[in-house]
Amino acid sequence: MSGTRTQWIGELVDLLRVTPGSSVTLAKDFDPSFTADFVEKKDGTGLLAESVQLLAAYQDRLAAQDTDGVLLCLQALDAAGKDGTIRHVMSGVNPQGVHVSSFKVPSSEELSHDYMWRYAKRLPARGEIAIFNRSHYEEVLVVRVHPELLQRQRLPSETKGKDIWNRRFAEINDWERYLSDNGIRVLKVLLNISKEEQRLRFLRRLDIPDHNWKFSASDIKERQYWDDYQRAFSDMLSHTSTRWAPWYVIPGDHKWFARICVGAILVQALEEIDPRYPEVTEEQRQQEAEAKTALMAEAPPGAAPDPFGG
Ligand code: ATP
Ligand code: MG
């Protein structure tokens, strides 16, 4: 499908990528209410539909080629819109080719294993797209902001030194490198909302009866750690945006724009993979011709031997 890429996709994705090796501060370097001037709200529905359509076509080829997988990791604070983004962006794809895994507080079985164990089990197979709704990055975010969660991981004491976060960053980078060398394309997206937008979205959940079910008192508690999360996000972005698995920071205050951005990132990655339907070999062609002749010979009297072709 080379050549079908619309230019705005490439431009947008370049804007959002965190340059590998750069040192960033989330609050200073990324504006949650940013929208690109070449992507207007009035065109939003059309652009999203365009990505959804491209995604569906690429996904079909990805499955047919069966060599590469795609892993999209979504990270965000509460109410940033992870669920809605997944729902909209993936609305056109074949459900058989996509797996969404949501990572919550680890179970006791999960805590009995190394921290990557539960994520490794949910990786995409070749030909598949997997979405991590929260991901292995929780291990350097929530676990860093709440030291008691690290205690629950029952690590031997000599592995819990001050350098644990830098070690985890290096381990994660190595793991993603390994995946990329094995044909799994790793994409990482941080949906970045402002504190004020989060306040408004929580209030909406409280005020609109149909949204009440989304409200959780623990989200309000977590909001008190806002600055700690901003610091943890900044450190994570600075250490783990790599050439083989870059981070994309998506301005999250405008949902319509955030969804377009995530769609564009997926489409661009698939375009780079450029999956193809396998070539039909001479032997297969021969078999197809024989099958066709046999089926045509079985046509009942009066029926067209092959109503679809010659
Ligand atoms: P939603 O609220 O839209 O359903 P969610 O992703 O916030 O989605 P919740 O069940 O509300 O889901 O929250 C999951 C919680 O699990 C989050 O607070 C997250 O930080 C926490 N969590 C995820 N991974 C870990 C981990 N490895 N250790 C501890 N807590 C984790
Ligand atoms: Mg939640």
XYZ file of C-alpha atoms and ligand atoms in Angstrom:
342
model
C 0.000 0.000 0.000
C 2.978 2.312 -0.425
C 2.018 5.688 -1.691
C -1.380 5.781 0.038
C 0.031 7.532 3.102
C -1.332 10.975 3.435
C 1.264 13.565 4.257
C -0.444 14.813 7.398
C 0.139 11.445 9.081
C 3.915 11.648 8.723
C 4.035 15.286 9.811
C 1.882 14.655 12.852
C 3.791 11.591 14.005
C 7.117 13.446 13.717
C 5.746 16.205 15.938
C 4.723 13.791 18.677
C 7.826 11.604 18.878
C 10.117 12.071 21.879
C 13.596 12.308 20.385
C 15.581 9.287 21.573
C 18.256 10.285 24.060
C 16.732 13.694 24.817
C 16.063 14.800 28.348
C 12.502 16.073 28.743
C 10.260 17.575 31.406
C 6.641 16.702 30.807
C 5.138 19.857 32.302
C 7.551 22.155 30.485
C 8.028 20.493 27.118
C 4.542 19.206 26.256
C 1.314 21.190 26.134
C -1.710 18.943 26.843
C -4.034 21.282 24.944
C -1.910 21.479 21.793
C -3.500 20.736 18.432
C -1.585 20.894 15.144
C -2.674 23.726 12.846
C -2.830 21.378 9.857
C -5.371 19.127 11.631
C -8.586 21.042 12.201
C -11.452 19.921 14.399
C -13.964 20.254 11.577
C -11.941 17.666 9.617
C -11.455 15.475 12.690
C -14.091 12.850 11.930
C -12.875 12.461 8.370
C -9.215 12.130 9.361
C -9.974 9.556 12.028
C -12.086 7.619 9.531
C -9.171 7.726 7.110
C -6.813 6.207 9.703
C -9.368 3.594 10.693
C -9.761 2.554 7.067
C -6.007 2.379 6.446
C -5.541 0.465 9.662
C -8.096 -2.158 8.661
C -6.414 -2.664 5.292
C -2.930 -2.885 6.795
C -4.081 -5.233 9.519
C -5.356 -7.662 6.920
C -1.955 -7.662 5.214
C -0.133 -7.899 8.533
C -2.050 -11.088 9.296
C -1.491 -12.456 5.792
C 2.257 -11.791 5.835
C 2.489 -13.323 9.322
C 6.025 -12.161 10.111
C 5.616 -9.002 12.194
C 3.562 -8.087 15.257
C 2.677 -4.672 16.633
C 2.490 -3.766 20.313
C 0.868 -0.472 21.270
C 1.412 0.502 24.909
C -0.940 3.137 26.291
C -0.063 4.992 29.461
C -1.979 7.813 31.090
C -3.314 9.207 34.301
C -6.947 8.520 35.174
C -9.611 10.050 32.910
C -7.123 10.735 30.117
C -9.278 8.726 27.718
C -7.425 5.457 27.147
C -10.595 3.395 26.781
C -12.313 5.802 24.383
C -9.163 6.074 22.297
C -8.906 2.308 21.918
C -12.595 2.059 21.071
C -12.448 4.712 18.367
C -9.092 3.976 16.804
C -9.637 0.236 16.581
C -13.282 0.502 15.504
C -12.657 -0.769 11.971
C -10.250 -3.623 12.571
C -10.963 -7.324 12.558
C -11.365 -8.327 16.233
C -9.566 -11.612 15.530
C -6.337 -9.759 14.808
C -6.297 -7.500 17.868
C -5.905 -8.269 21.554
C -6.381 -5.694 24.271
C -4.885 -6.418 27.697
C -5.635 -4.158 30.663
C -3.096 -4.265 33.452
C -4.404 -3.578 36.945
C -2.959 -4.093 40.417
C -0.992 -7.359 40.130
C -2.500 -10.571 41.505
C -0.642 -12.661 44.069
C 0.338 -15.090 41.323
C 1.761 -12.226 39.262
C 3.633 -10.913 42.292
C 5.278 -14.322 42.650
C 7.110 -13.786 39.357
C 9.608 -11.343 37.890
C 7.959 -8.042 37.018
C 7.897 -8.597 33.245
C 6.211 -11.975 33.492
C 2.627 -10.877 33.143
C 3.378 -8.517 30.235
C 5.426 -11.080 28.319
C 2.427 -13.427 28.372
C 0.273 -10.917 26.511
C 2.623 -10.006 23.658
C 1.289 -10.120 20.098
C 1.962 -13.137 17.921
C 3.240 -12.552 14.391
C 0.473 -11.010 12.329
C -1.292 -9.557 15.372
C -1.745 -6.158 16.942
C -1.737 -6.133 20.749
C -2.751 -3.181 22.848
C -1.568 -2.796 26.411
C -4.044 -0.629 28.323
C -1.424 0.350 30.928
C 1.738 -1.634 30.459
C 5.103 -2.677 31.833
C 5.706 1.054 32.341
C 3.508 0.890 35.464
C 6.599 -0.766 36.956
C 8.454 2.569 36.825
C 5.399 4.778 37.405
C 2.840 3.702 40.005
C 5.408 1.403 41.643
C 7.838 4.327 41.892
C 5.258 6.810 43.172
C 4.050 4.317 45.823
C 7.093 2.605 47.365
C 4.859 0.168 49.278
C 4.016 -1.457 45.916
C 7.685 -2.227 45.429
C 7.731 -3.892 48.843
C 4.877 -6.147 47.700
C 7.073 -7.386 44.841
C 9.227 -9.267 47.398
C 12.519 -8.551 45.672
C 15.695 -9.737 47.375
C 17.119 -6.794 49.359
C 20.296 -6.465 47.280
C 18.184 -5.698 44.182
C 16.281 -2.819 45.754
C 19.011 -0.190 45.866
C 18.703 3.438 44.772
C 19.661 2.532 41.213
C 16.571 0.319 40.790
C 14.771 2.760 38.455
C 17.738 3.242 36.157
C 18.190 -0.513 36.113
C 14.547 -1.020 35.215
C 14.822 1.533 32.417
C 17.808 -0.368 31.014
C 16.018 -3.715 31.388
C 12.930 -2.382 29.635
C 15.015 -0.924 26.801
C 16.816 -4.245 26.363
C 13.538 -6.175 26.404
C 11.994 -3.908 23.778
C 15.160 -4.183 21.685
C 14.860 -7.949 21.880
C 11.211 -7.752 20.793
C 12.036 -5.437 17.930
C 14.813 -7.806 16.768
C 12.155 -10.533 16.786
C 9.748 -8.654 14.553
C 7.564 -7.082 17.238
C 7.215 -3.361 16.642
C 6.823 -1.570 19.987
C 4.936 1.744 20.040
C 4.488 3.690 23.251
C 1.930 6.394 23.751
C 1.460 8.691 26.721
C -1.912 10.427 26.745
C -1.018 13.663 28.454
C -3.872 15.591 30.095
C -3.658 18.734 32.198
C -4.590 18.768 35.864
C -7.471 21.133 35.139
C -8.870 18.886 32.397
C -8.701 15.917 34.765
C -10.602 17.921 37.397
C -13.327 18.727 34.863
C -13.593 15.118 33.678
C -13.924 13.848 37.272
C -16.640 16.436 37.917
C -18.458 15.351 34.776
C -18.403 11.767 36.048
C -19.970 12.960 39.296
C -22.551 15.257 37.741
C -23.829 13.225 34.805
C -25.754 10.129 35.972
C -24.739 8.043 32.923
C -21.084 8.717 33.717
C -21.316 7.933 37.444
C -20.107 4.386 37.004
C -16.756 5.673 35.826
C -16.142 7.571 39.036
C -13.764 6.005 41.501
C -12.793 7.561 44.840
C -9.290 6.118 44.429
C -8.817 8.260 41.308
C -9.250 11.361 43.476
C -6.679 10.016 45.925
C -4.237 9.332 43.107
C -4.677 12.890 41.841
C -2.900 14.099 44.993
C 0.272 12.502 43.616
C 0.079 14.549 40.425
C 3.546 16.111 40.761
C 5.167 12.782 41.625
C 3.639 11.265 38.491
C 4.819 14.182 36.358
C 8.363 13.589 37.616
C 8.136 9.829 37.057
C 6.754 10.368 33.531
C 9.545 12.808 32.691
C 12.238 10.411 33.868
C 10.601 7.514 32.024
C 10.393 9.481 28.745
C 13.984 10.671 29.087
C 15.329 7.156 29.602
C 13.160 4.901 27.484
C 12.431 6.685 24.212
C 14.680 4.688 21.927
C 15.299 4.396 18.221
C 13.665 0.961 18.191
C 10.768 1.829 20.532
C 10.111 5.565 20.695
C 7.653 7.322 22.985
C 4.929 9.542 21.606
C 3.419 12.157 23.893
C -0.143 12.849 22.819
C -1.833 16.074 23.882
C -4.878 14.660 25.651
C -7.089 17.607 26.558
C -8.923 17.471 23.229
C -10.179 13.930 22.781
C -10.854 14.323 19.061
C -7.212 15.308 18.486
C -5.761 12.602 20.742
C -7.640 9.899 18.819
C -6.404 11.177 15.480
C -2.844 11.153 16.833
C -2.992 7.546 18.051
C -4.536 6.404 14.766
C -1.784 8.181 12.844
C 0.971 6.545 14.913
C -0.395 3.073 14.257
C -0.905 3.702 10.567
C 2.610 5.054 10.173
C 4.171 2.054 11.923
C 2.217 -0.321 9.702
C 3.165 1.627 6.659
C 6.815 1.223 7.587
C 6.342 -2.514 8.043
C 4.570 -2.466 4.676
C 3.071 -5.950 4.987
C 2.157 -7.764 1.758
C -0.088 -10.607 0.802
C 2.129 -13.619 0.089
C 2.962 -14.258 -3.560
C 1.128 -17.182 -5.088
C 3.653 -19.816 -6.206
C 3.495 -21.624 -9.542
C 2.579 -24.828 -7.681
C -0.322 -23.094 -5.887
C -1.531 -21.636 -9.161
C -1.535 -25.130 -10.642
C -3.494 -26.501 -7.662
C -6.004 -23.660 -7.939
C -6.544 -24.349 -11.639
C -7.111 -28.058 -10.945
C -9.553 -27.300 -8.098
C -11.463 -24.942 -10.329
C -11.765 -27.454 -13.131
C -12.995 -30.105 -10.686
C -15.608 -27.784 -9.114
C -16.857 -26.649 -12.511
C -17.250 -30.257 -13.597
C -19.567 -30.840 -10.621
C -22.057 -28.199 -11.756
C -25.606 -29.641 -11.867
C -27.376 -29.625 -15.250
C -28.506 -26.121 -16.183
C -26.291 -24.346 -13.596
C -23.471 -22.067 -14.664
C -20.236 -24.007 -14.098
C -18.625 -20.904 -12.534
C -20.937 -17.899 -12.044
C -18.040 -15.739 -10.779
C -15.440 -16.209 -13.472
C -14.685 -17.962 -16.726
P -10.460 2.529 34.168
O -10.413 3.324 35.427
O -10.814 3.337 32.976
O -11.249 1.267 34.266
P -7.750 1.900 34.749
O -6.627 1.476 33.874
O -7.539 3.156 35.551
O -8.985 2.024 33.837
P -8.355 0.683 37.232
O -8.861 -0.667 37.601
O -9.120 1.893 37.663
O -8.100 0.692 35.680
O -6.908 0.901 37.813
C -5.896 0.024 37.668
C -4.872 0.406 38.707
O -3.867 -0.593 38.722
C -4.199 1.726 38.407
O -4.264 2.568 39.516
C -2.774 1.314 38.123
O -1.838 2.277 38.508
C -2.664 0.051 38.919
N -1.562 -0.792 38.477
C -1.283 -1.169 37.220
N -0.137 -1.875 37.174
C 0.313 -1.940 38.431
C 1.444 -2.525 39.029
N 2.343 -3.196 38.327
N 1.591 -2.406 40.366
C 0.683 -1.749 41.082
N -0.409 -1.157 40.591
C -0.589 -1.249 39.273
Mg -9.034 3.917 36.863
